[in-house]
Amino acid sequence: MKFRAKIVDLGCLNHFTRVVNTVSKLSKMCVLRLTCDHLDFVLSGKVSMWCEILQVNFFDGYQLEGLSADANEIFLEVAPENLSRALKTAQNAKSVKIKLTKKNCPCLTLAAELPSLSSISRVVTHDIPVDVIPRRLWHEFSEPQMPDFDVSIYLPPLKTMKSVVDRMKNLSNYLVLEANLNGEMNLKIETDLVSVTTHFKALGNPPWGDDGSQNASQSRDTELMAEARVDIRKLQQFLTGQQVNPSRAMCNIVHKGFFT
């Protein structure tokens, strides 16, 4: 197995760093899936996540030889915090090279070429230990299927939503998120002592079907609210970890769940 990649563009480096920082806020360990076309960060357990980035959007050089010709992929378990710390030292680097190496153990070796006032290049190297996941376990890290939902809605700006949730956490451990197909969403807390609701309007509903409808939800009354009870701490963890500055974020609400 072989893997090597190179980032030269500073904007691409900063964006890749923000992605890794976001992942590191959500879990101590994650699975990094490497293919010829993309990299996937996968979390499973209490917090689940599938983050896919196209390699052509980030890397100026990219080479991969997977496990075999019919399984041209590599699965690695890595601590994203270690990768995040390594990237922090490379924020002004002229280039960053990442490759899979074998030292005392398998490692992702990150080499950052830093600016220098002399003609001699300064290179900072980090060896990040990883575990290679055997092929028999790959099926455990497949892309999750989108479950059927009642309502899909675009979220308000995440910074705005985080500000609201940060204030609500002092009142309760749970909140109710409800939304409809008319672009309306409410965040509610109801206890014996207090009842608080924050309203958002004109958020918009993502099109899912080929005809722009939301498939199973298209016959639903547009004013009817679907709701989910959410652990505020987990929602806050998601909002705090967001450093990729998405142009849009959405959530799908089902009878007993909350998906973003």
Coordinates of N, CA and C in Angstrom, one line a residue, residues 4 28 42 200 243:
R4 N 0.6 9.1 -1.0 CA 1.3 10.3 -0.9 C 0.5 11.4 -1.5
K28 N -12.3 11.5 19.5 CA -10.9 11.3 19.7 C -10.3 10.4 18.7
V42 N -14.6 9.3 8.8 CA -15.8 8.5 9.2 C -15.8 8.4 10.7
F200 N -37.5 30.7 13.7 CA -36.8 31.1 12.5 C -37.8 30.9 11.3
Q243 N -16.0 24.4 11.8 CA -15.0 25.4 11.4 C -14.8 25.4 9.9

